Amino acid sequence: MDRNVPRGAAMLLDFIGSIEAPHGYDTVYGNNQAKLPKPLTRMTIDEVIAAGSSWTKRFGSSACGKLQFMKATLQRLKKVLGLIGKELMDGPMQEALGYQLLKERGFTEFIAGRRSRTAFGLALAQEWASFPVLQATKGAHRKVARGETYYAGDRLNKALLAPERVEAMLDKVKAAGGATAAAPQPPVAATPPAAPPVAAEPATADAPAKETIARVQQQLKDLGYTEVGGVDGKGGTMTSTAIRAFRAENGLPDGDGIDDDLLLALQKAKPRVLAPARTDATPDVVREKVPEVRTNWLTKVGAFFASIFALIGSFFDGILGNLDQASGVMQPVKDAAGDVPGWVWMLGIAVVAGGLYLIARHGEAKGVEAFQSGARR
């Protein structure tokens, strides 16, 4: 895992930490760090995850560290970053974990100018409840005004700073850009040497970063837009189809691009509910809407009749082959085809046509099923 954190990201993480956990890397929710048998920065990630549930019972939350990582967040980041769990939860590791959260929330796009300050501010507010939203929006529980926490209404969280402070810091972060800053030294014993940095895939102004595409794909999939296919960070035809469907069903302008409007809508969208007219669609209706289903149906019909005619021909050829007069008429054809009797040829055609019929029928059934489930537009 690359522990190099860009200067702008390091600035933002320090700012977040100063609000979330002023006491630093060893902080445990409610400033209960003194009650632990050893400092947080000397615990492994697996130890922190294992202790999370007991901390929730004792202290009211599993949040810990400079950036107040929750147990579920650590479990997910461990998987995303390919960690083994034996790594220490020290300063450099917390910075690296925090940087991953920033990237997932759109840091790369913000620095590149592809995401607005307001949209990125909303994403930060969704990750850290102490941060305010920068404009009125629909929150997790109710509509929230500028300056309120995204989670207003839960009677637990509140914003701890003014939106103007966040905006000023984000302006500084953007000005600092993506230059790499040295990772901070751990406050305690150093960890084993980290693996060599993995070069990040460059993002251009024309195309979203791979991580952004993957995040959008996963969000679409979670919301029920199964036509997106797999989550691979590559924008292809299936991803474009899913984005177009999401835009059409959520009042966004037509297109398959990833922009601020789409990212915000994905964060606020509810799981997709397909109309009964779609889930109950008959094969006749689907054939009119999905070209490949109609093609499979036509192939199935053609194969059916070809198989019937071939079987009939095989039957009569076998009978006529035993009649002397008919045999004389059929003989030139048989001679041209070699020593194979005509009925064998006919039977072969029937077998091939029958196989084609079964394949086409299966394809048609799968197409109808995909349309009804929403996997195919």
CSV table of C-alpha atoms in Angstrom, one decimal:
chain,number,residue,atom,x,y,z
A,1,MET,CA,0.0,0.0,0.0
A,2,ASP,CA,1.3,3.4,-0.9
A,3,ARG,CA,1.6,5.6,2.2
A,4,ASN,CA,2.6,8.7,0.4
A,5,VAL,CA,-0.1,11.3,0.9
A,6,PRO,CA,-0.4,14.4,-1.4
A,7,ARG,CA,0.3,17.7,0.4
A,8,GLY,CA,-3.3,18.9,-0.1
A,9,ALA,CA,-4.7,15.7,1.3
A,10,ALA,CA,-2.3,15.9,4.3
A,11,MET,CA,-3.5,19.4,5.0
A,12,LEU,CA,-7.1,18.4,4.9
A,13,LEU,CA,-6.5,15.3,7.1
A,14,ASP,CA,-4.8,17.5,9.7
A,15,PHE,CA,-7.8,19.9,9.6
A,16,ILE,CA,-10.3,17.0,9.9
A,17,GLY,CA,-8.2,15.6,12.8
A,18,SER,CA,-8.1,18.9,14.6
A,19,ILE,CA,-11.9,18.8,14.7
A,20,GLU,CA,-12.6,15.1,15.1
A,21,ALA,CA,-9.8,14.2,17.6
A,22,PRO,CA,-7.7,17.1,18.9
A,23,HIS,CA,-5.7,14.7,21.1
A,24,GLY,CA,-4.2,12.9,18.0
A,25,TYR,CA,-3.6,9.4,16.7
A,26,ASP,CA,-4.2,7.6,20.1
A,27,THR,CA,-7.7,9.1,20.6
A,28,VAL,CA,-10.6,6.8,21.4
A,29,TYR,CA,-14.2,8.0,21.3
A,30,GLY,CA,-15.0,10.2,24.3
A,31,ASN,CA,-11.3,10.6,25.0
A,32,ASN,CA,-11.3,7.2,26.7
A,33,GLN,CA,-7.8,6.3,25.4
A,34,ALA,CA,-6.3,6.2,29.0
A,35,LYS,CA,-8.6,3.2,29.7
A,36,LEU,CA,-6.9,1.0,27.1
A,37,PRO,CA,-4.3,-1.5,28.1
A,38,LYS,CA,-1.9,-0.1,25.5
A,39,PRO,CA,-2.0,3.0,23.2
A,40,LEU,CA,-4.0,2.7,20.0
A,41,THR,CA,-0.9,3.3,17.9
A,42,ARG,CA,0.6,0.2,19.3
A,43,MET,CA,-2.4,-2.0,18.4
A,44,THR,CA,-2.7,-3.8,15.1
A,45,ILE,CA,-5.6,-3.2,12.8
A,46,ASP,CA,-7.1,-6.6,13.6
A,47,GLU,CA,-6.8,-5.8,17.4
A,48,VAL,CA,-8.6,-2.5,16.8
A,49,ILE,CA,-11.4,-4.2,14.8
A,50,ALA,CA,-11.8,-6.9,17.4
A,51,ALA,CA,-12.0,-4.3,20.2
A,52,GLY,CA,-14.6,-2.2,18.3
A,53,SER,CA,-17.7,-3.9,19.7
A,54,SER,CA,-16.6,-3.7,23.3
A,55,TRP,CA,-15.7,0.0,22.9
A,56,THR,CA,-19.2,0.7,21.6
A,57,LYS,CA,-20.6,-0.9,24.7
A,58,ARG,CA,-18.2,0.8,27.1
A,59,PHE,CA,-17.7,4.2,25.5
A,60,GLY,CA,-20.7,4.6,23.2
A,61,SER,CA,-18.9,4.2,19.8
A,62,SER,CA,-16.0,2.3,18.2
A,63,ALA,CA,-14.6,5.5,16.7
A,64,CYS,CA,-10.9,5.8,17.2
A,65,GLY,CA,-7.8,7.5,15.9
A,66,LYS,CA,-7.1,11.0,14.6
A,67,LEU,CA,-9.9,10.6,12.0
A,68,GLN,CA,-12.3,8.6,14.3
A,69,PHE,CA,-12.4,5.4,12.2
A,70,MET,CA,-15.4,3.3,13.0
A,71,LYS,CA,-15.1,-0.5,13.2
A,72,ALA,CA,-17.1,-1.1,10.0
A,73,THR,CA,-15.0,1.5,8.2
A,74,LEU,CA,-11.8,-0.2,9.2
A,75,GLN,CA,-13.1,-3.6,8.1
A,76,ARG,CA,-13.9,-2.2,4.7
A,77,LEU,CA,-10.6,-0.3,4.3
A,78,LYS,CA,-8.7,-3.4,5.3
A,79,LYS,CA,-10.3,-5.3,2.4
A,80,VAL,CA,-10.1,-2.4,-0.1
A,81,LEU,CA,-6.4,-1.8,0.6
A,82,GLY,CA,-5.4,-5.5,0.8
A,83,LEU,CA,-4.1,-5.3,4.4
A,84,ILE,CA,-3.4,-8.4,6.3
A,85,GLY,CA,-4.4,-6.9,9.7
A,86,LYS,CA,-1.0,-7.2,11.4
A,87,GLU,CA,-0.1,-3.6,10.5
A,88,LEU,CA,0.1,-1.2,13.4
A,89,MET,CA,-2.6,1.5,13.7
A,90,ASP,CA,0.2,4.1,13.8
A,91,GLY,CA,0.4,7.6,12.4
A,92,PRO,CA,1.4,6.8,8.8
A,93,MET,CA,-1.2,4.0,8.6
A,94,GLN,CA,-4.0,6.3,9.9
A,95,GLU,CA,-2.9,8.9,7.3
A,96,ALA,CA,-3.0,6.3,4.5
A,97,LEU,CA,-6.4,5.1,5.6
A,98,GLY,CA,-7.7,8.7,5.8
A,99,TYR,CA,-6.3,9.4,2.3
A,100,GLN,CA,-8.3,6.4,1.0
A,101,LEU,CA,-11.4,7.9,2.5
A,102,LEU,CA,-10.7,11.2,0.9
A,103,LYS,CA,-10.3,9.6,-2.5
A,104,GLU,CA,-13.5,7.7,-2.1
A,105,ARG,CA,-15.2,10.9,-1.4
A,106,GLY,CA,-13.9,12.6,-4.5
A,107,PHE,CA,-10.6,14.3,-3.5
A,108,THR,CA,-8.9,13.5,-6.8
A,109,GLU,CA,-11.8,15.0,-8.8
A,110,PHE,CA,-11.9,18.1,-6.6
A,111,ILE,CA,-8.2,18.7,-7.1
A,112,ALA,CA,-8.6,18.2,-10.9
A,113,GLY,CA,-11.5,20.6,-11.1
A,114,ARG,CA,-14.0,18.0,-11.9
A,115,ARG,CA,-15.9,18.3,-8.7
A,116,SER,CA,-17.1,21.5,-7.1
A,117,ARG,CA,-16.2,22.7,-3.6
A,118,THR,CA,-19.8,22.4,-2.5
A,119,ALA,CA,-20.1,18.8,-3.7
A,120,PHE,CA,-16.9,17.7,-2.1
A,121,GLY,CA,-17.9,19.5,1.1
A,122,LEU,CA,-21.1,17.4,1.1
A,123,ALA,CA,-19.1,14.2,0.7
A,124,LEU,CA,-16.9,15.2,3.6
A,125,ALA,CA,-19.9,15.9,5.7
A,126,GLN,CA,-21.3,12.5,4.9
A,127,GLU,CA,-18.0,10.9,6.1
A,128,TRP,CA,-17.4,13.1,9.2
A,129,ALA,CA,-20.5,14.1,11.0
A,130,SER,CA,-18.8,17.1,12.7
A,131,PHE,CA,-18.5,18.8,9.3
A,132,PRO,CA,-21.3,21.0,8.0
A,133,VAL,CA,-22.9,20.9,4.6
A,134,LEU,CA,-22.1,23.9,2.4
A,135,GLN,CA,-25.6,24.4,1.0
A,136,ALA,CA,-29.1,23.3,1.9
A,137,THR,CA,-29.7,19.7,0.9
A,138,LYS,CA,-31.6,16.5,1.8
A,139,GLY,CA,-29.7,15.0,4.7
A,140,ALA,CA,-29.8,11.5,6.2
A,141,HIS,CA,-32.9,12.1,8.2
A,142,ARG,CA,-34.4,15.4,7.0
A,143,LYS,CA,-33.7,18.4,4.9
A,144,VAL,CA,-30.7,20.3,6.4
A,145,ALA,CA,-29.6,23.9,6.0
A,146,ARG,CA,-26.2,25.2,5.2
A,147,GLY,CA,-24.0,24.9,8.3
A,148,GLU,CA,-25.9,21.9,9.7
A,149,THR,CA,-24.5,18.4,10.0
A,150,TYR,CA,-25.7,16.0,7.2
A,151,TYR,CA,-27.0,13.8,10.0
A,152,ALA,CA,-29.1,16.5,11.7
A,153,GLY,CA,-32.3,15.0,13.2
A,154,ASP,CA,-30.6,11.9,14.8
A,155,ARG,CA,-30.2,13.8,18.1
A,156,LEU,CA,-26.6,12.6,18.3
A,157,ASN,CA,-24.5,14.6,15.9
A,158,LYS,CA,-24.0,18.3,15.2
A,159,ALA,CA,-21.6,20.3,13.1
A,160,LEU,CA,-18.6,21.6,15.1
A,161,LEU,CA,-17.4,24.3,12.7
A,162,ALA,CA,-18.8,27.0,10.4
A,163,PRO,CA,-19.1,26.3,6.7
A,164,GLU,CA,-16.9,29.3,6.0
A,165,ARG,CA,-14.0,27.6,7.7
A,166,VAL,CA,-14.5,24.5,5.6
A,167,GLU,CA,-14.6,26.5,2.4
A,168,ALA,CA,-11.5,28.4,3.2
A,169,MET,CA,-9.6,25.2,4.0
A,170,LEU,CA,-10.8,23.5,0.8
A,171,ASP,CA,-9.5,26.5,-1.2
A,172,LYS,CA,-6.1,26.1,0.4
A,173,VAL,CA,-6.2,22.4,-0.2
A,174,LYS,CA,-6.9,22.9,-3.9
A,175,ALA,CA,-4.2,25.5,-4.2
A,176,ALA,CA,-1.7,23.0,-2.7
A,177,GLY,CA,-2.7,20.5,-5.4
A,178,GLY,CA,-1.5,16.9,-5.6
A,179,ALA,CA,2.2,17.3,-4.8
A,180,THR,CA,3.3,14.6,-2.5
A,181,ALA,CA,4.1,15.3,1.1
A,182,ALA,CA,6.2,13.0,3.3
A,183,ALA,CA,4.1,10.8,5.5
A,184,PRO,CA,4.2,11.8,9.2
A,185,GLN,CA,6.5,9.9,11.6
A,186,PRO,CA,4.7,7.6,14.0
A,187,PRO,CA,4.5,8.9,17.5
A,188,VAL,CA,5.7,5.4,18.8
A,189,ALA,CA,7.8,2.5,17.6
A,190,ALA,CA,8.1,2.5,13.8
A,191,THR,CA,6.4,-0.2,11.7
A,192,PRO,CA,8.2,-2.6,9.4
A,193,PRO,CA,9.2,-1.0,6.0
A,194,ALA,CA,6.3,-0.4,3.8
A,195,ALA,CA,6.0,-2.0,0.3
A,196,PRO,CA,7.3,0.1,-2.6
A,197,PRO,CA,4.8,2.7,-3.7
A,198,VAL,CA,2.4,1.7,-6.4
A,199,ALA,CA,2.1,4.3,-9.1
A,200,ALA,CA,-1.4,5.7,-9.1
A,201,GLU,CA,-3.3,5.7,-12.4
A,202,PRO,CA,-3.2,9.3,-13.7
A,203,ALA,CA,-6.6,11.0,-14.1
A,204,THR,CA,-7.2,13.3,-17.0
A,205,ALA,CA,-9.5,16.3,-17.2
A,206,ASP,CA,-11.5,14.4,-19.8
A,207,ALA,CA,-12.1,11.1,-17.9
A,208,PRO,CA,-12.9,10.3,-14.3
A,209,ALA,CA,-10.3,8.5,-12.2
A,210,LYS,CA,-10.6,4.7,-12.1
A,211,GLU,CA,-11.5,4.8,-8.4
A,212,THR,CA,-14.4,7.1,-9.2
A,213,ILE,CA,-15.8,4.9,-11.9
A,214,ALA,CA,-15.5,1.9,-9.6
A,215,ARG,CA,-17.3,3.8,-6.8
A,216,VAL,CA,-20.1,4.8,-9.2
A,217,GLN,CA,-20.4,1.2,-10.5
A,218,GLN,CA,-20.7,-0.1,-7.0
A,219,GLN,CA,-23.3,2.5,-6.0
A,220,LEU,CA,-25.4,1.8,-9.1
A,221,LYS,CA,-25.2,-1.9,-8.4
A,222,ASP,CA,-26.2,-1.4,-4.8
A,223,LEU,CA,-29.2,0.7,-5.9
A,224,GLY,CA,-30.4,-2.1,-8.2
A,225,TYR,CA,-29.0,-1.0,-11.6
A,226,THR,CA,-27.8,-4.4,-12.4
A,227,GLU,CA,-27.2,-3.6,-16.0
A,228,VAL,CA,-23.9,-2.0,-14.8
A,229,GLY,CA,-22.3,-5.4,-14.8
A,230,GLY,CA,-19.1,-5.8,-12.8
A,231,VAL,CA,-17.2,-3.3,-10.7
A,232,ASP,CA,-13.9,-2.9,-12.5
A,233,GLY,CA,-13.3,0.9,-12.7
A,234,LYS,CA,-13.5,0.8,-16.5
A,235,GLY,CA,-16.3,2.8,-18.2
A,236,GLY,CA,-17.8,0.7,-20.9
A,237,THR,CA,-21.1,0.1,-22.6
A,238,MET,CA,-22.7,-1.6,-19.6
A,239,THR,CA,-21.7,1.2,-17.3
A,240,SER,CA,-22.9,3.8,-19.7
A,241,THR,CA,-26.3,2.0,-20.0
A,242,ALA,CA,-26.7,1.9,-16.2
A,243,ILE,CA,-25.8,5.6,-15.9
A,244,ARG,CA,-28.3,6.6,-18.6
A,245,ALA,CA,-31.0,4.5,-16.8
A,246,PHE,CA,-30.2,6.1,-13.5
A,247,ARG,CA,-30.3,9.6,-15.0
A,248,ALA,CA,-33.6,9.0,-16.7
A,249,GLU,CA,-35.2,7.6,-13.5
A,250,ASN,CA,-33.8,10.3,-11.2
A,251,GLY,CA,-34.6,13.5,-13.2
A,252,LEU,CA,-31.1,14.2,-14.4
A,253,PRO,CA,-30.1,15.4,-17.9
A,254,ASP,CA,-29.7,12.7,-20.4
A,255,GLY,CA,-26.2,11.3,-21.0
A,256,ASP,CA,-23.7,8.8,-19.6
A,257,GLY,CA,-21.1,11.2,-18.1
A,258,ILE,CA,-20.0,11.2,-14.4
A,259,ASP,CA,-20.4,14.7,-13.0
A,260,ASP,CA,-21.3,16.5,-9.7
A,261,ASP,CA,-25.0,16.1,-10.3
A,262,LEU,CA,-24.7,12.3,-10.8
A,263,LEU,CA,-22.4,11.9,-7.8
A,264,LEU,CA,-24.8,13.8,-5.5
A,265,ALA,CA,-27.8,12.0,-6.8
A,266,LEU,CA,-26.2,8.6,-6.2
A,267,GLN,CA,-25.5,9.5,-2.6
A,268,LYS,CA,-29.1,10.5,-2.0
A,269,ALA,CA,-30.9,8.0,-4.2
A,270,LYS,CA,-33.2,5.3,-2.8
A,271,PRO,CA,-33.0,1.7,-4.1
A,272,ARG,CA,-34.5,1.2,-7.5
A,273,VAL,CA,-38.1,0.0,-7.7
A,274,LEU,CA,-39.1,-1.3,-11.1
A,275,ALA,CA,-42.6,-0.6,-12.3
A,276,PRO,CA,-45.1,-3.6,-12.3
A,277,ALA,CA,-45.5,-3.1,-16.0
A,278,ARG,CA,-41.8,-4.0,-16.4
A,279,THR,CA,-41.6,-6.9,-13.9
A,280,ASP,CA,-44.8,-8.5,-15.3
A,281,ALA,CA,-43.9,-7.9,-18.9
A,282,THR,CA,-44.9,-10.8,-21.2
A,283,PRO,CA,-42.5,-12.2,-23.8
A,284,ASP,CA,-44.6,-10.5,-26.5
A,285,VAL,CA,-44.0,-7.0,-24.9
A,286,VAL,CA,-40.3,-7.7,-24.3
A,287,ARG,CA,-39.8,-8.7,-28.0
A,288,GLU,CA,-41.0,-5.3,-29.0
A,289,LYS,CA,-38.5,-3.5,-26.7
A,290,VAL,CA,-35.4,-5.7,-26.8
A,291,PRO,CA,-33.9,-6.5,-30.2
A,292,GLU,CA,-31.9,-9.6,-29.2
A,293,VAL,CA,-35.0,-11.2,-27.6
A,294,ARG,CA,-36.9,-10.7,-30.9
A,295,THR,CA,-33.9,-12.1,-32.8
A,296,ASN,CA,-33.8,-15.2,-30.6
A,297,TRP,CA,-37.6,-15.6,-31.0
A,298,LEU,CA,-37.3,-15.5,-34.8
A,299,THR,CA,-34.4,-17.9,-34.7
A,300,LYS,CA,-36.4,-20.2,-32.5
A,301,VAL,CA,-39.4,-20.2,-34.8
A,302,GLY,CA,-37.3,-20.7,-37.9
A,303,ALA,CA,-35.4,-23.6,-36.3
A,304,PHE,CA,-38.7,-25.2,-35.2
A,305,PHE,CA,-40.1,-25.3,-38.7
A,306,ALA,CA,-36.8,-26.3,-40.3
A,307,SER,CA,-36.7,-29.2,-37.8
A,308,ILE,CA,-40.2,-30.3,-38.6
A,309,PHE,CA,-39.7,-30.2,-42.4
A,310,ALA,CA,-36.4,-32.0,-42.1
A,311,LEU,CA,-38.0,-34.8,-40.0
A,312,ILE,CA,-40.9,-35.1,-42.4
A,313,GLY,CA,-38.4,-35.3,-45.3
A,314,SER,CA,-36.3,-37.9,-43.5
A,315,PHE,CA,-39.4,-40.0,-42.9
A,316,PHE,CA,-40.6,-40.0,-46.4
A,317,ASP,CA,-37.1,-40.4,-47.9
A,318,GLY,CA,-36.7,-43.6,-45.8
A,319,ILE,CA,-40.0,-44.9,-47.1
A,320,LEU,CA,-39.5,-43.9,-50.7
A,321,GLY,CA,-36.0,-45.3,-50.7
A,322,ASN,CA,-37.6,-48.8,-50.5
A,323,LEU,CA,-39.7,-48.3,-53.6
A,324,ASP,CA,-38.0,-49.2,-56.9
A,325,GLN,CA,-39.7,-46.4,-58.9
A,326,ALA,CA,-39.0,-43.7,-56.3
A,327,SER,CA,-35.5,-45.0,-55.8
A,328,GLY,CA,-34.8,-44.4,-59.5
A,329,VAL,CA,-35.9,-40.7,-59.1
A,330,MET,CA,-33.9,-40.2,-55.8
A,331,GLN,CA,-30.7,-42.0,-57.1
A,332,PRO,CA,-29.0,-39.1,-58.8
A,333,VAL,CA,-29.3,-37.0,-55.7
A,334,LYS,CA,-28.0,-39.7,-53.5
A,335,ASP,CA,-25.0,-40.3,-55.9
A,336,ALA,CA,-24.2,-36.6,-55.7
A,337,ALA,CA,-24.2,-36.7,-51.9
A,338,GLY,CA,-22.1,-39.9,-51.8
A,339,ASP,CA,-23.0,-43.1,-50.1
A,340,VAL,CA,-24.9,-41.4,-47.2
A,341,PRO,CA,-28.6,-42.0,-47.5
A,342,GLY,CA,-30.8,-39.0,-47.9
A,343,TRP,CA,-32.8,-39.7,-44.8
A,344,VAL,CA,-29.5,-39.4,-42.8
A,345,TRP,CA,-28.9,-36.0,-44.2
A,346,MET,CA,-32.4,-34.9,-43.3
A,347,LEU,CA,-32.1,-36.3,-39.8
A,348,GLY,CA,-28.8,-34.4,-39.3
A,349,ILE,CA,-30.5,-31.2,-40.4
A,350,ALA,CA,-33.3,-31.9,-37.9
A,351,VAL,CA,-30.9,-32.4,-35.1
A,352,VAL,CA,-29.0,-29.2,-35.9
A,353,ALA,CA,-32.2,-27.3,-36.2
A,354,GLY,CA,-33.4,-28.8,-32.9
A,355,GLY,CA,-30.3,-27.7,-31.1
A,356,LEU,CA,-30.5,-24.2,-32.6
A,357,TYR,CA,-34.1,-24.1,-31.3
A,358,LEU,CA,-33.1,-24.9,-27.8
A,359,ILE,CA,-30.3,-22.4,-27.7
A,360,ALA,CA,-32.6,-19.6,-29.1
A,361,ARG,CA,-35.3,-20.5,-26.6
A,362,HIS,CA,-32.9,-20.3,-23.8
A,363,GLY,CA,-31.6,-16.9,-25.1
A,364,GLU,CA,-35.1,-15.6,-25.4
A,365,ALA,CA,-36.0,-16.7,-21.8
A,366,LYS,CA,-32.9,-15.1,-20.4
A,367,GLY,CA,-33.5,-11.9,-22.3
A,368,VAL,CA,-37.1,-11.7,-20.9
A,369,GLU,CA,-35.8,-12.4,-17.4
A,370,ALA,CA,-33.1,-9.7,-17.7
A,371,PHE,CA,-35.7,-7.1,-18.9
A,372,GLN,CA,-38.1,-7.9,-16.1
A,373,SER,CA,-35.3,-7.7,-13.4
A,374,GLY,CA,-33.9,-4.4,-14.8
A,375,ALA,CA,-30.6,-5.9,-16.0
A,376,ARG,CA,-31.5,-5.1,-19.6
A,377,ARG,CA,-33.1,-1.8,-20.7
